[in-house]
């Protein structure tokens, strides 16, 4: 199917700038979940969904859900509208505005106005209270205990919902007989597309994330009177381990693997004391479970070697809540790739997502597809986050084209 | 001169245990400078000096100084009576009680009762307010500004002196026409003597101490979306540097050199963020200035190599207040060595002090000699600090013998 849907790029950009106004701070946006700015944005988004011909509500956890009056099959399209504590203006917001722009563009085109586009602006993807709150609720994975456990600076989700007036509002749930898939567009948040000079990334998977806490136990001593040969210096052991760790990880890494020691410290941490203990946290990500296993094995091997060599004891504990890699649906991927090739021939690629997104939660319940547009300088979670206007419009055009193709195929089936 | 002086070992041990009672906490002592326990101990020490026939006072910075009624030449003998925040019972205290025991033993022996033994319990060697406060005052190196700058949790030295009632008390000063040298005995605080099965260490020098702060500046990034090849990971650079640093230092080290990275941290220090900066503090000690220079050069060389290799920028800044190595006086060393050989033939050694002591301040003004007794397990600055009773008594006997020999030689000259 050729590119039959024409979105209105200027309307999209204008509305994105209006949305930016909710919580605008310098070039960035401060719109954490359940803040006044966040709730004001959600009310405005609900109005835009209504104006696009959808039956729209803010549900019991803050999700803004727009339901097309058209019958199944429906595609759910969206992203989140909350931001990081000091966030950029496109992270989440762009994908939400794409959904609304696609809903109204398809409604306004006689060839597509019978297609059912449901839209969503998820609540708290960024985890001000708990990551992917809205999508977890939508698939029935959020328990009453979660509502009381998760909190932001002491305020539970339940208390926040009460505060913003949603305590007696029902929560929207996935309609499996109706929604055949979920599409989300997002800024890449990395430099791959920009570096390669490409306009579109079709996401193959969202990387899995694991962490391991590595603890070194030696013997605390006086830094003057303890001879080098008698020391069991936990810090020196950690430095050697850290240096070697990078070599070992590189040896087993896949082409898109990343690993980071983002935190490390010595105990007690005084210039005149030989450290008695030390600790580092290694986080590693890859789209492939087998590669994650190989990275974990490399850590275990180095831990064992370090213990054998002495004189410091090392142990490694897996971090809580590892995230398994999430594969995007092959059919949705194929439609997104074909739409990209039609719209920007040769200027797109398939790639994993190195950051987390709501499809991590949704993909166990309905097929998911994701699309990336380039991030200038690869920057995100920062006021400096930005993308070129042309890239923003192109991304929406590709997603609209894919949406029409997917629903057209589903209607024929 | 054979061993003419007999000290009373039981009296020494009994008095040491009384002194331990001031601030006793478990097996350790909490007697920081100008605390109630510290001042009570100083008053008790003044009484013991008086009882030993000395004219004793607590001076304007808390030094307890006992002056023999005998004429010059005099030897000043002592140590400090303040402790670390959680200190051991012998650090400082033992050397003070040695001085008093020697003063009374020599007074009670007709062969030595004309010798002039001045005694001292220095104030704040441990630096609760400022290291070597008392000895600095004694040599005229303490300024009025120091009294107002140095402080413990906001209380200046001047305020503390006022609080303990010493504001209008004069400060004792070195009497160069009278005092021909200073002797101090101390626990070793390290394992060398115990490891070698020796009873006495004659100190050759106090090691010099230098520090260098090494700062790594890279680029802070998202730990998921930043490809490994694009990272400028300050933490990874620090781990590599830290591992290599130990090799480089070992290559230029002398037989008693020590070096320690006791503090290190990553910025911002979060598992999901590639560190944009990192910092470590290297402290290194050696009795030889040339070796200290070689260690500093090794650091500079590694810094330069790291900068050349990229991608992270490194710089090294020398820490404030380096401490130069302090040589003990050759004549006093010779007397201490001869006394050790007479008392415990073959069971002593010459050795540097790896920890700091008041002679660092005093040696520019009068000849200094130091003597060590074994520390059990090499432990100090800890409640577990201890030495065998026999070793404590032997150390005092050697110091008494050396004292008599030194003063006898000085009287003959």
XYZ file of C-alpha atoms in Angstrom, chain B residues 20 27-29 80 83-84 86-94 126 186-189 374-388:
36
model
C 43.778 4.140 81.251
C 39.316 -2.237 76.141
C 40.046 1.170 74.632
C 40.128 4.794 75.664
C 51.064 12.888 74.373
C 43.759 9.847 72.233
C 42.077 9.257 68.897
C 38.206 5.728 69.588
C 41.755 5.073 70.633
C 43.915 2.498 72.352
C 45.250 2.688 75.890
C 48.979 2.878 75.102
C 49.251 5.300 72.152
C 50.872 8.349 73.754
C 50.043 7.338 77.331
C 52.871 4.795 77.518
C 46.257 13.343 67.537
C 55.857 4.803 71.655
C 54.149 1.628 70.616
C 55.221 0.719 67.068
C 51.629 0.770 65.669
C 56.015 -4.109 69.783
C 52.300 -3.706 69.057
C 50.308 -6.935 69.279
C 49.042 -7.659 65.766
C 50.367 -4.270 64.656
C 47.029 -2.755 65.718
C 46.637 0.868 66.820
C 44.061 3.654 66.702
C 41.649 0.965 67.772
C 40.228 -0.347 71.056
C 42.109 -3.609 70.366
C 45.517 -1.870 70.605
C 47.819 -3.627 73.108
C 51.381 -4.607 73.940
C 52.750 -7.335 76.216
